[in-house]
Amino acid sequence: MDVLRDAARRHGLWNALLPLERTGVTLRQRELAPLVEVTGRSPFLASDALNLATPDAENIKLLDACGTATQQNRWLDPLLDGTIRSSYCMTEPGVAGSDPDAMRTVIDIGDGTVTLNGAKHWCTGAASPDCRLLVVVAASDPDAARGARHTICLVPAQAPGVTISGGHTVFGYHDGHRGGRPTITFHDVTLPVDSILGHAGEGLGLAQRLLGPARLHHCMRLVGTAERALELLCARARERTIGWRRLADDGTVQDRIAEARIRIEHLRALVHHTADLIDAGDTDAARRQISVLKASAPLAVEWICDQAIQVHGADGLSHELPLAMLWTYARTLRFSDGPDEAHRRSVARTELRGPAVG
Ligand SMILES: Cc1cc2nc3c(=O)[nH]c(=O)nc-3n(C[C@H](O)[C@H](O)[C@H](O)COP(=O)(O)OP(=O)(O)OC[C@H]3O[C@@H](n4cnc5c(N)ncnc54)[C@H](O)[C@@H]3O)c2cc1C
């Protein structure tokens, strides 16, 4: 990874896909689409190499948009330099991650200090030896109006009372050098009140503001993932002979290839359309399209990777080829940043709010 990061810096690619005031990068979503797509060919290596890895990229954007000068100097600059890593801590053991009102981790906001108690799990990046920052979403006022019950707190990973342990694997994958997705407990973690990001009560709003583009970027990457899987499928079909003919000459295989290409083109067109909507500032339409994308893209790409695995026979399941990893990546995104069902429900609700017929 260090070699790749050095190469990215030399070629001017480090932070080049992070449009921020701080970086001076001004690319629009539609301009980012083909670039982020390429990183999806090797989703874990490429993102890390360019400083685009989840959740660092999202935390960087949060700090850029909402951090105070002090918070930015302390956390944003080293994250942009790549000298520290971070984690985003929202999901909790024992309760539904899809339901923020079920959250049990509490932040007690006092006079000059805040105190955190609770537990989070599946915290990507927190087990990295370089992780210094935990961006924690916690319940601050359960009686407030919906959308005003949570607060984001910037917690030093080494603060007294923070314990990081274990690490979930995903189908046996450990998330490379980042060490899996650990559980974190917060026991009377006391910090200065200026550890709050933005204002108390606006945590979910801040998170949602950034989640939309983050979800779109997942889907941009998935186009690249699908392209790579289809390339591997075609290469194997051309080269493998069974009996007297190549797999490429088999009608079933050709049909899989055609279906994969059709799904990729639909997906790419939808990604570009959604990027255009965001660039045009059409927030409502963009939100709907992001749900359509997020509910359909991982499933489509999971299917394409699965077809590629099938054509490769047992080799397709092995870790010598990237297909199992690509399939896992697509499968994972059917939960991360909201499960399929939540996005489908959101699409249906928008549809039902539409103009009545007759
Ligand atoms: C690889 C990976 C990395 C992750 N990284 C992080 C991280 O860095 N930080 C973090 O905080 N979390 C992380 N997560 C956790 C992830 O955000 C949650 O898994 C996700 O929010 C779903 O929460 P849950 O697992 O508790 O499932 P639940 O909320 O219990 O949902 C279980 C199932 O219920 C159904 N369901 C849920 N909501 C609805 C709905 N609205 N309508 C209909 N059906 C529904 C779906 O079938 C869903 O799959 C990660 C997860 C994975 C797999």
CSV table of C-alpha atoms and ligand atoms in Angstrom, one decimal:
chain,number,residue,atom,x,y,z
A,1,MET,CA,0.0,0.0,0.0
A,2,ASP,CA,2.8,2.4,0.8
A,3,VAL,CA,4.3,1.8,-2.7
A,4,LEU,CA,0.9,2.5,-4.3
A,5,ARG,CA,0.4,5.6,-2.2
A,6,ASP,CA,3.8,6.9,-3.2
A,7,ALA,CA,3.0,6.3,-6.8
A,8,ALA,CA,-0.3,8.1,-6.5
A,9,ARG,CA,1.4,11.1,-5.0
A,10,ARG,CA,4.0,11.1,-7.7
A,11,HIS,CA,1.4,11.0,-10.4
A,12,GLY,CA,-0.7,13.8,-8.7
A,13,LEU,CA,-3.5,11.4,-7.9
A,14,TRP,CA,-3.4,11.6,-4.1
A,15,ASN,CA,-6.6,13.4,-3.0
A,16,ALA,CA,-7.3,14.2,-6.7
A,17,LEU,CA,-10.8,12.7,-6.5
A,18,LEU,CA,-11.8,14.6,-3.3
A,19,PRO,CA,-13.5,17.8,-4.3
A,20,LEU,CA,-13.0,20.1,-1.3
A,21,GLU,CA,-12.2,23.7,-0.5
A,22,ARG,CA,-9.1,22.4,1.3
A,23,THR,CA,-7.8,20.5,-1.7
A,24,GLY,CA,-8.8,22.9,-4.3
A,25,VAL,CA,-10.2,20.1,-6.4
A,26,THR,CA,-13.4,21.2,-8.1
A,27,LEU,CA,-14.5,18.1,-10.1
A,28,ARG,CA,-18.3,17.7,-10.4
A,29,GLN,CA,-20.0,14.4,-9.8
A,30,ARG,CA,-20.4,13.7,-13.5
A,31,GLU,CA,-16.6,14.3,-14.0
A,32,LEU,CA,-15.8,12.1,-11.1
A,33,ALA,CA,-18.0,9.2,-12.4
A,34,PRO,CA,-15.6,7.6,-14.9
A,35,LEU,CA,-12.6,8.2,-12.5
A,36,VAL,CA,-14.3,6.6,-9.5
A,37,GLU,CA,-15.5,3.8,-11.8
A,38,VAL,CA,-11.9,2.8,-12.6
A,39,THR,CA,-11.1,2.5,-8.9
A,40,GLY,CA,-13.9,-0.1,-8.6
A,41,ARG,CA,-11.8,-2.5,-10.6
A,42,SER,CA,-9.8,-3.1,-7.5
A,43,PRO,CA,-12.1,-1.5,-4.9
A,44,PHE,CA,-10.0,-2.0,-1.8
A,45,LEU,CA,-6.5,-1.3,-3.1
A,46,ALA,CA,-7.3,1.6,-5.5
A,47,SER,CA,-9.5,3.5,-2.9
A,48,ASP,CA,-6.8,3.3,-0.3
A,49,ALA,CA,-4.0,4.2,-2.7
A,50,LEU,CA,-5.8,7.4,-3.7
A,51,ASN,CA,-7.0,8.3,-0.1
A,52,LEU,CA,-10.6,7.5,-1.1
A,53,ALA,CA,-11.1,4.6,1.2
A,54,THR,CA,-14.3,4.3,3.2
A,55,PRO,CA,-14.8,5.8,5.8
A,56,ASP,CA,-11.8,8.1,5.6
A,57,ALA,CA,-13.2,9.9,2.4
A,58,GLU,CA,-16.6,10.4,4.0
A,59,ASN,CA,-15.0,11.7,7.3
A,60,ILE,CA,-12.8,14.0,5.3
A,61,LYS,CA,-15.8,15.5,3.6
A,62,LEU,CA,-17.7,15.8,6.9
A,63,LEU,CA,-14.8,17.6,8.5
A,64,ASP,CA,-14.3,19.8,5.5
A,65,ALA,CA,-18.0,20.8,5.4
A,66,CYS,CA,-18.7,21.1,9.1
A,67,GLY,CA,-15.5,21.2,11.1
A,68,THR,CA,-14.2,24.2,13.0
A,69,ALA,CA,-10.7,25.5,12.2
A,70,THR,CA,-9.4,23.8,15.3
A,71,GLN,CA,-11.1,20.5,14.3
A,72,GLN,CA,-9.8,20.8,10.8
A,73,ASN,CA,-6.2,21.4,11.9
A,74,ARG,CA,-6.3,18.5,14.3
A,75,TRP,CA,-8.1,15.9,12.2
A,76,LEU,CA,-8.6,17.0,8.6
A,77,ASP,CA,-5.1,17.9,7.6
A,78,PRO,CA,-3.5,14.7,8.8
A,79,LEU,CA,-6.3,12.7,7.2
A,80,LEU,CA,-5.6,14.5,3.9
A,81,ASP,CA,-1.9,13.8,4.4
A,82,GLY,CA,-2.6,10.1,5.0
A,83,THR,CA,-0.6,10.2,8.3
A,84,ILE,CA,-3.7,9.1,10.3
A,85,ARG,CA,-6.8,7.0,9.6
A,86,SER,CA,-10.3,7.2,11.0
A,87,SER,CA,-13.5,5.2,11.6
A,88,TYR,CA,-17.2,6.0,11.4
A,89,CYS,CA,-19.1,4.5,14.3
A,90,MET,CA,-22.9,4.3,14.1
A,91,THR,CA,-24.0,0.7,14.0
A,92,GLU,CA,-24.5,-1.0,17.4
A,93,PRO,CA,-24.5,-4.5,18.7
A,94,GLY,CA,-28.0,-5.9,19.7
A,95,VAL,CA,-30.1,-3.3,17.9
A,96,ALA,CA,-31.0,-2.6,14.2
A,97,GLY,CA,-28.4,-0.4,12.5
A,98,SER,CA,-31.1,0.7,10.1
A,99,ASP,CA,-33.1,2.4,12.9
A,100,PRO,CA,-31.3,5.4,14.5
A,101,ASP,CA,-34.0,5.6,17.2
A,102,ALA,CA,-32.9,2.2,18.5
A,103,MET,CA,-29.4,3.6,19.2
A,104,ARG,CA,-28.2,3.1,22.8
A,105,THR,CA,-24.9,4.9,22.8
A,106,VAL,CA,-25.5,8.2,24.6
A,107,ILE,CA,-23.7,11.5,24.7
A,108,ASP,CA,-24.2,13.6,27.8
A,109,ILE,CA,-23.6,17.2,27.0
A,110,GLY,CA,-22.6,19.2,30.1
A,111,ASP,CA,-21.0,22.5,30.8
A,112,GLY,CA,-17.8,22.5,28.9
A,113,THR,CA,-17.5,18.7,28.6
A,114,VAL,CA,-19.3,15.8,26.9
A,115,THR,CA,-19.4,12.2,28.2
A,116,LEU,CA,-20.0,9.1,26.0
A,117,ASN,CA,-21.2,5.7,27.1
A,118,GLY,CA,-22.2,2.8,24.9
A,119,ALA,CA,-20.9,0.4,22.2
A,120,LYS,CA,-20.5,0.3,18.4
A,121,HIS,CA,-19.6,-2.6,16.1
A,122,TRP,CA,-18.6,-3.1,12.5
A,123,CYS,CA,-16.4,-0.1,12.7
A,124,THR,CA,-14.4,-0.1,9.5
A,125,GLY,CA,-10.9,1.2,9.9
A,126,ALA,CA,-10.9,1.3,13.7
A,127,ALA,CA,-8.5,-1.6,14.0
A,128,SER,CA,-5.9,0.0,11.7
A,129,PRO,CA,-2.7,0.8,13.7
A,130,ASP,CA,-2.9,4.3,12.2
A,131,CYS,CA,-6.5,5.0,13.3
A,132,ARG,CA,-6.6,8.1,15.5
A,133,LEU,CA,-10.1,9.4,15.0
A,134,LEU,CA,-13.5,7.9,15.7
A,135,VAL,CA,-16.4,9.8,14.3
A,136,VAL,CA,-19.2,8.7,16.7
A,137,VAL,CA,-22.9,9.2,16.2
A,138,ALA,CA,-24.7,9.1,19.6
A,139,ALA,CA,-28.1,9.8,21.0
A,140,SER,CA,-28.1,13.2,22.7
A,141,ASP,CA,-31.8,13.9,23.3
A,142,PRO,CA,-34.3,11.0,22.7
A,143,ASP,CA,-37.2,13.4,23.4
A,144,ALA,CA,-36.3,15.9,20.7
A,145,ALA,CA,-38.1,16.0,17.3
A,146,ARG,CA,-37.1,13.3,14.8
A,147,GLY,CA,-33.9,14.3,13.1
A,148,ALA,CA,-32.7,16.3,16.2
A,149,ARG,CA,-32.0,13.4,18.5
A,150,HIS,CA,-28.4,12.6,17.6
A,151,THR,CA,-25.0,14.3,17.8
A,152,ILE,CA,-21.7,13.6,16.2
A,153,CYS,CA,-18.7,13.6,18.4
A,154,LEU,CA,-15.0,13.5,17.3
A,155,VAL,CA,-13.4,11.0,19.7
A,156,PRO,CA,-9.6,10.4,19.8
A,157,ALA,CA,-9.2,6.6,19.3
A,158,GLN,CA,-6.7,6.5,22.2
A,159,ALA,CA,-8.9,8.5,24.7
A,160,PRO,CA,-9.3,7.0,28.2
A,161,GLY,CA,-12.4,4.8,28.3
A,162,VAL,CA,-12.3,3.7,24.6
A,163,THR,CA,-11.7,0.0,24.1
A,164,ILE,CA,-11.3,-1.4,20.5
A,165,SER,CA,-11.5,-5.2,20.3
A,166,GLY,CA,-12.2,-8.1,18.0
A,167,GLY,CA,-13.0,-7.6,14.4
A,168,HIS,CA,-15.7,-9.0,12.1
A,169,THR,CA,-14.6,-10.6,8.9
A,170,VAL,CA,-16.7,-10.6,5.8
A,171,PHE,CA,-16.9,-14.1,4.2
A,172,GLY,CA,-13.4,-14.6,5.8
A,173,TYR,CA,-11.9,-11.4,4.4
A,174,HIS,CA,-10.1,-9.2,7.0
A,175,ASP,CA,-10.3,-5.9,5.3
A,176,GLY,CA,-6.5,-6.1,4.5
A,177,HIS,CA,-4.1,-4.0,6.5
A,178,ARG,CA,-7.0,-2.2,8.2
A,179,GLY,CA,-7.6,-5.2,10.5
A,180,GLY,CA,-11.3,-6.1,10.2
A,181,ARG,CA,-14.3,-4.3,11.6
A,182,PRO,CA,-13.9,-4.2,15.4
A,183,THR,CA,-16.3,-3.5,18.3
A,184,ILE,CA,-15.7,-0.4,20.3
A,185,THR,CA,-16.9,0.3,23.8
A,186,PHE,CA,-17.1,3.8,25.3
A,187,HIS,CA,-17.0,3.9,29.1
A,188,ASP,CA,-17.4,7.4,30.6
A,189,VAL,CA,-15.3,8.9,27.8
A,190,THR,CA,-15.1,12.5,28.7
A,191,LEU,CA,-14.0,15.1,26.2
A,192,PRO,CA,-14.1,18.9,25.8
A,193,VAL,CA,-17.4,20.2,24.4
A,194,ASP,CA,-15.7,21.4,21.2
A,195,SER,CA,-15.4,17.7,20.3
A,196,ILE,CA,-18.9,18.0,18.9
A,197,LEU,CA,-19.1,18.3,15.1
A,198,GLY,CA,-21.5,21.0,14.0
A,199,HIS,CA,-24.2,21.5,16.6
A,200,ALA,CA,-25.8,19.2,19.2
A,201,GLY,CA,-28.8,17.5,17.7
A,202,GLU,CA,-27.8,17.8,14.0
A,203,GLY,CA,-25.8,14.6,13.8
A,204,LEU,CA,-28.2,12.6,11.6
A,205,GLY,CA,-28.7,15.6,9.3
A,206,LEU,CA,-25.0,16.0,8.8
A,207,ALA,CA,-24.6,12.3,8.2
A,208,GLN,CA,-27.5,12.2,5.7
A,209,ARG,CA,-26.1,15.2,3.8
A,210,LEU,CA,-23.0,13.3,3.0
A,211,LEU,CA,-24.4,9.8,2.6
A,212,GLY,CA,-26.2,10.6,-0.7
A,213,PRO,CA,-23.0,11.3,-2.6
A,214,ALA,CA,-21.2,8.5,-0.7
A,215,ARG,CA,-23.9,6.0,-1.9
A,216,LEU,CA,-23.5,7.3,-5.5
A,217,HIS,CA,-19.8,6.8,-5.3
A,218,HIS,CA,-20.3,3.2,-4.2
A,219,CYS,CA,-22.4,2.7,-7.3
A,220,MET,CA,-19.8,4.5,-9.5
A,221,ARG,CA,-17.2,2.0,-8.2
A,222,LEU,CA,-19.6,-0.9,-8.8
A,223,VAL,CA,-19.6,-0.2,-12.5
A,224,GLY,CA,-15.8,-0.7,-12.6
A,225,THR,CA,-16.2,-3.9,-10.5
A,226,ALA,CA,-18.7,-5.3,-13.0
A,227,GLU,CA,-16.5,-4.4,-15.9
A,228,ARG,CA,-13.6,-6.3,-14.4
A,229,ALA,CA,-15.7,-9.3,-13.7
A,230,LEU,CA,-17.1,-9.4,-17.2
A,231,GLU,CA,-13.6,-9.0,-18.7
A,232,LEU,CA,-12.5,-12.0,-16.6
A,233,LEU,CA,-15.6,-14.0,-17.6
A,234,CYS,CA,-14.9,-13.3,-21.4
A,235,ALA,CA,-11.2,-14.1,-21.1
A,236,ARG,CA,-12.0,-17.5,-19.5
A,237,ALA,CA,-14.7,-18.3,-21.9
A,238,ARG,CA,-12.4,-17.6,-24.9
A,239,GLU,CA,-9.6,-19.7,-23.4
A,240,ARG,CA,-11.4,-22.7,-21.8
A,241,THR,CA,-12.3,-25.6,-24.1
A,242,ILE,CA,-14.7,-28.3,-23.0
A,243,GLY,CA,-14.9,-31.3,-25.2
A,244,TRP,CA,-14.7,-30.0,-28.8
A,245,ARG,CA,-15.7,-26.4,-28.3
A,246,ARG,CA,-14.7,-23.2,-26.4
A,247,LEU,CA,-17.0,-22.0,-23.6
A,248,ALA,CA,-17.3,-18.8,-25.6
A,249,ASP,CA,-19.2,-20.7,-28.3
A,250,ASP,CA,-21.8,-22.0,-25.8
A,251,GLY,CA,-25.2,-20.2,-26.1
A,252,THR,CA,-25.7,-20.1,-22.3
A,253,VAL,CA,-22.4,-18.4,-21.8
A,254,GLN,CA,-23.1,-15.9,-24.6
A,255,ASP,CA,-26.4,-15.1,-23.0
A,256,ARG,CA,-24.7,-14.5,-19.7
A,257,ILE,CA,-22.2,-12.2,-21.4
A,258,ALA,CA,-25.0,-10.2,-23.2
A,259,GLU,CA,-27.1,-9.9,-20.0
A,260,ALA,CA,-24.0,-8.7,-18.1
A,261,ARG,CA,-23.2,-6.0,-20.7
A,262,ILE,CA,-26.9,-4.9,-20.7
A,263,ARG,CA,-26.9,-4.6,-16.9
A,264,ILE,CA,-23.6,-2.7,-16.9
A,265,GLU,CA,-24.8,-0.2,-19.5
A,266,HIS,CA,-28.1,0.4,-17.6
A,267,LEU,CA,-26.2,0.9,-14.4
A,268,ARG,CA,-23.7,3.3,-15.9
A,269,ALA,CA,-26.4,5.4,-17.5
A,270,LEU,CA,-28.2,5.6,-14.2
A,271,VAL,CA,-25.0,6.6,-12.4
A,272,HIS,CA,-24.3,9.4,-14.9
A,273,HIS,CA,-27.9,10.6,-14.8
A,274,THR,CA,-27.9,10.7,-11.0
A,275,ALA,CA,-24.5,12.6,-11.1
A,276,ASP,CA,-26.1,15.1,-13.5
A,277,LEU,CA,-29.0,15.7,-11.1
A,278,ILE,CA,-26.7,16.4,-8.2
A,279,ASP,CA,-24.6,18.7,-10.3
A,280,ALA,CA,-27.7,20.5,-11.4
A,281,GLY,CA,-28.8,20.9,-7.7
A,282,ASP,CA,-32.0,18.9,-8.2
A,283,THR,CA,-31.8,17.5,-4.7
A,284,ASP,CA,-35.2,15.8,-4.6
A,285,ALA,CA,-34.8,14.0,-7.9
A,286,ALA,CA,-31.2,13.1,-7.0
A,287,ARG,CA,-32.3,11.6,-3.7
A,288,ARG,CA,-34.9,9.4,-5.4
A,289,GLN,CA,-32.4,8.2,-8.1
A,290,ILE,CA,-29.8,7.4,-5.4
A,291,SER,CA,-32.3,5.1,-3.7
A,292,VAL,CA,-33.1,3.5,-7.1
A,293,LEU,CA,-29.4,3.0,-7.7
A,294,LYS,CA,-28.5,1.8,-4.3
A,295,ALA,CA,-31.3,-0.7,-4.3
A,296,SER,CA,-30.4,-2.1,-7.7
A,297,ALA,CA,-26.6,-1.7,-8.4
A,298,PRO,CA,-25.2,-4.0,-5.8
A,299,LEU,CA,-27.7,-6.7,-6.8
A,300,ALA,CA,-26.9,-6.3,-10.5
A,301,VAL,CA,-23.1,-6.4,-9.9
A,302,GLU,CA,-23.4,-9.3,-7.5
A,303,TRP,CA,-25.2,-11.3,-10.3
A,304,ILE,CA,-22.5,-10.4,-12.8
A,305,CYS,CA,-19.7,-11.5,-10.5
A,306,ASP,CA,-21.6,-14.7,-9.8
A,307,GLN,CA,-21.9,-15.5,-13.5
A,308,ALA,CA,-18.1,-14.9,-13.9
A,309,ILE,CA,-17.5,-17.2,-10.9
A,310,GLN,CA,-19.7,-19.9,-12.5
A,311,VAL,CA,-17.8,-19.8,-15.8
A,312,HIS,CA,-14.5,-20.1,-14.0
A,313,GLY,CA,-15.6,-23.3,-12.2
A,314,ALA,CA,-14.0,-24.0,-8.8
A,315,ASP,CA,-11.2,-21.5,-9.6
A,316,GLY,CA,-13.7,-18.7,-9.5
A,317,LEU,CA,-14.3,-19.3,-5.8
A,318,SER,CA,-10.6,-19.3,-4.9
A,319,HIS,CA,-8.5,-16.4,-3.5
A,320,GLU,CA,-6.1,-16.8,-6.4
A,321,LEU,CA,-8.5,-14.9,-8.6
A,322,PRO,CA,-10.2,-11.6,-7.6
A,323,LEU,CA,-13.7,-12.8,-8.4
A,324,ALA,CA,-14.6,-13.9,-4.9
A,325,MET,CA,-13.4,-10.6,-3.5
A,326,LEU,CA,-15.4,-8.6,-6.2
A,327,TRP,CA,-18.5,-10.7,-5.4
A,328,THR,CA,-18.0,-10.0,-1.7
A,329,TYR,CA,-17.6,-6.3,-2.3
A,330,ALA,CA,-20.9,-6.2,-4.2
A,331,ARG,CA,-22.7,-8.4,-1.7
A,332,THR,CA,-21.5,-6.2,1.2
A,333,LEU,CA,-23.0,-3.1,-0.4
A,334,ARG,CA,-26.5,-4.6,-0.1
A,335,PHE,CA,-26.2,-3.7,3.6
A,336,SER,CA,-23.7,-0.9,3.9
A,337,ASP,CA,-25.2,2.6,3.8
A,338,GLY,CA,-28.7,1.1,4.1
A,339,PRO,CA,-30.0,-2.4,3.2
A,340,ASP,CA,-31.8,-3.0,-0.2
A,341,GLU,CA,-35.1,-3.1,1.5
A,342,ALA,CA,-34.8,0.4,3.1
A,343,HIS,CA,-34.0,1.9,-0.3
A,344,ARG,CA,-36.8,0.0,-2.1
A,345,ARG,CA,-39.2,1.3,0.6
A,346,SER,CA,-38.0,4.8,0.0
A,347,VAL,CA,-38.5,4.4,-3.8
A,348,ALA,CA,-42.0,3.1,-3.2
A,349,ARG,CA,-42.9,5.9,-0.8
A,350,THR,CA,-41.8,8.6,-3.3
A,351,GLU,CA,-43.8,6.9,-6.0
A,352,LEU,CA,-46.9,6.8,-3.8
A,353,ARG,CA,-46.6,10.5,-3.1
A,354,GLY,CA,-46.7,11.2,-6.9
A,355,PRO,CA,-49.6,12.7,-8.8
A,356,ALA,CA,-52.9,10.8,-8.4
A,357,VAL,CA,-54.3,9.3,-11.7
A,358,GLY,CA,-57.7,10.3,-12.9
B,1,LIG,C1,-18.5,-4.6,5.4
B,1,LIG,C2,-19.3,-3.8,6.3
B,1,LIG,C3,-18.7,-2.6,6.8
B,1,LIG,C4,-19.4,-1.8,7.7
B,1,LIG,N1,-18.8,-0.7,8.1
B,1,LIG,C5,-19.5,0.0,9.0
B,1,LIG,C6,-18.9,1.2,9.6
B,1,LIG,O1,-17.8,1.6,9.3
B,1,LIG,N2,-19.6,1.9,10.6
B,1,LIG,C7,-20.8,1.6,10.9
B,1,LIG,O2,-21.4,2.2,11.8
B,1,LIG,N3,-21.5,0.5,10.4
B,1,LIG,C8,-20.8,-0.3,9.5
B,1,LIG,N4,-21.4,-1.4,8.9
B,1,LIG,C9,-22.7,-1.8,9.4
B,1,LIG,C10,-23.8,-1.5,8.4
B,1,LIG,O3,-24.0,-0.1,8.3
B,1,LIG,C11,-25.1,-2.1,8.9
B,1,LIG,O4,-24.9,-3.5,8.7
B,1,LIG,C12,-26.4,-1.7,8.2
B,1,LIG,O5,-26.6,-0.3,8.6
B,1,LIG,C13,-27.5,-2.5,8.6
B,1,LIG,O6,-27.7,-2.6,10.0
B,1,LIG,P1,-27.8,-4.0,10.7
B,1,LIG,O7,-26.6,-4.9,10.3
B,1,LIG,O8,-27.9,-3.8,12.2
B,1,LIG,O9,-29.1,-4.7,10.2
B,1,LIG,P2,-30.6,-4.4,10.6
B,1,LIG,O10,-30.8,-2.9,10.7
B,1,LIG,O11,-30.9,-5.3,11.8
B,1,LIG,O12,-31.3,-4.9,9.3
B,1,LIG,C14,-31.5,-6.4,9.1
B,1,LIG,C15,-32.4,-6.6,7.9
B,1,LIG,O13,-33.7,-6.0,8.2
B,1,LIG,C16,-34.3,-5.6,7.0
B,1,LIG,N5,-34.5,-4.1,7.0
B,1,LIG,C17,-33.8,-3.2,7.6
B,1,LIG,N6,-34.3,-2.0,7.4
B,1,LIG,C18,-35.4,-2.1,6.7
B,1,LIG,C19,-36.4,-1.3,6.2
B,1,LIG,N7,-36.4,0.1,6.4
B,1,LIG,N8,-37.4,-1.8,5.5
B,1,LIG,C20,-37.5,-3.1,5.3
B,1,LIG,N9,-36.6,-4.0,5.8
B,1,LIG,C21,-35.6,-3.6,6.5
B,1,LIG,C22,-33.2,-5.9,5.9
B,1,LIG,O14,-33.4,-7.2,5.3
B,1,LIG,C23,-31.9,-5.9,6.6
B,1,LIG,O15,-30.9,-6.5,5.9
B,1,LIG,C24,-20.8,-2.2,8.0
B,1,LIG,C25,-21.3,-3.4,7.5
B,1,LIG,C26,-20.6,-4.2,6.7
B,1,LIG,C27,-21.2,-5.4,6.1
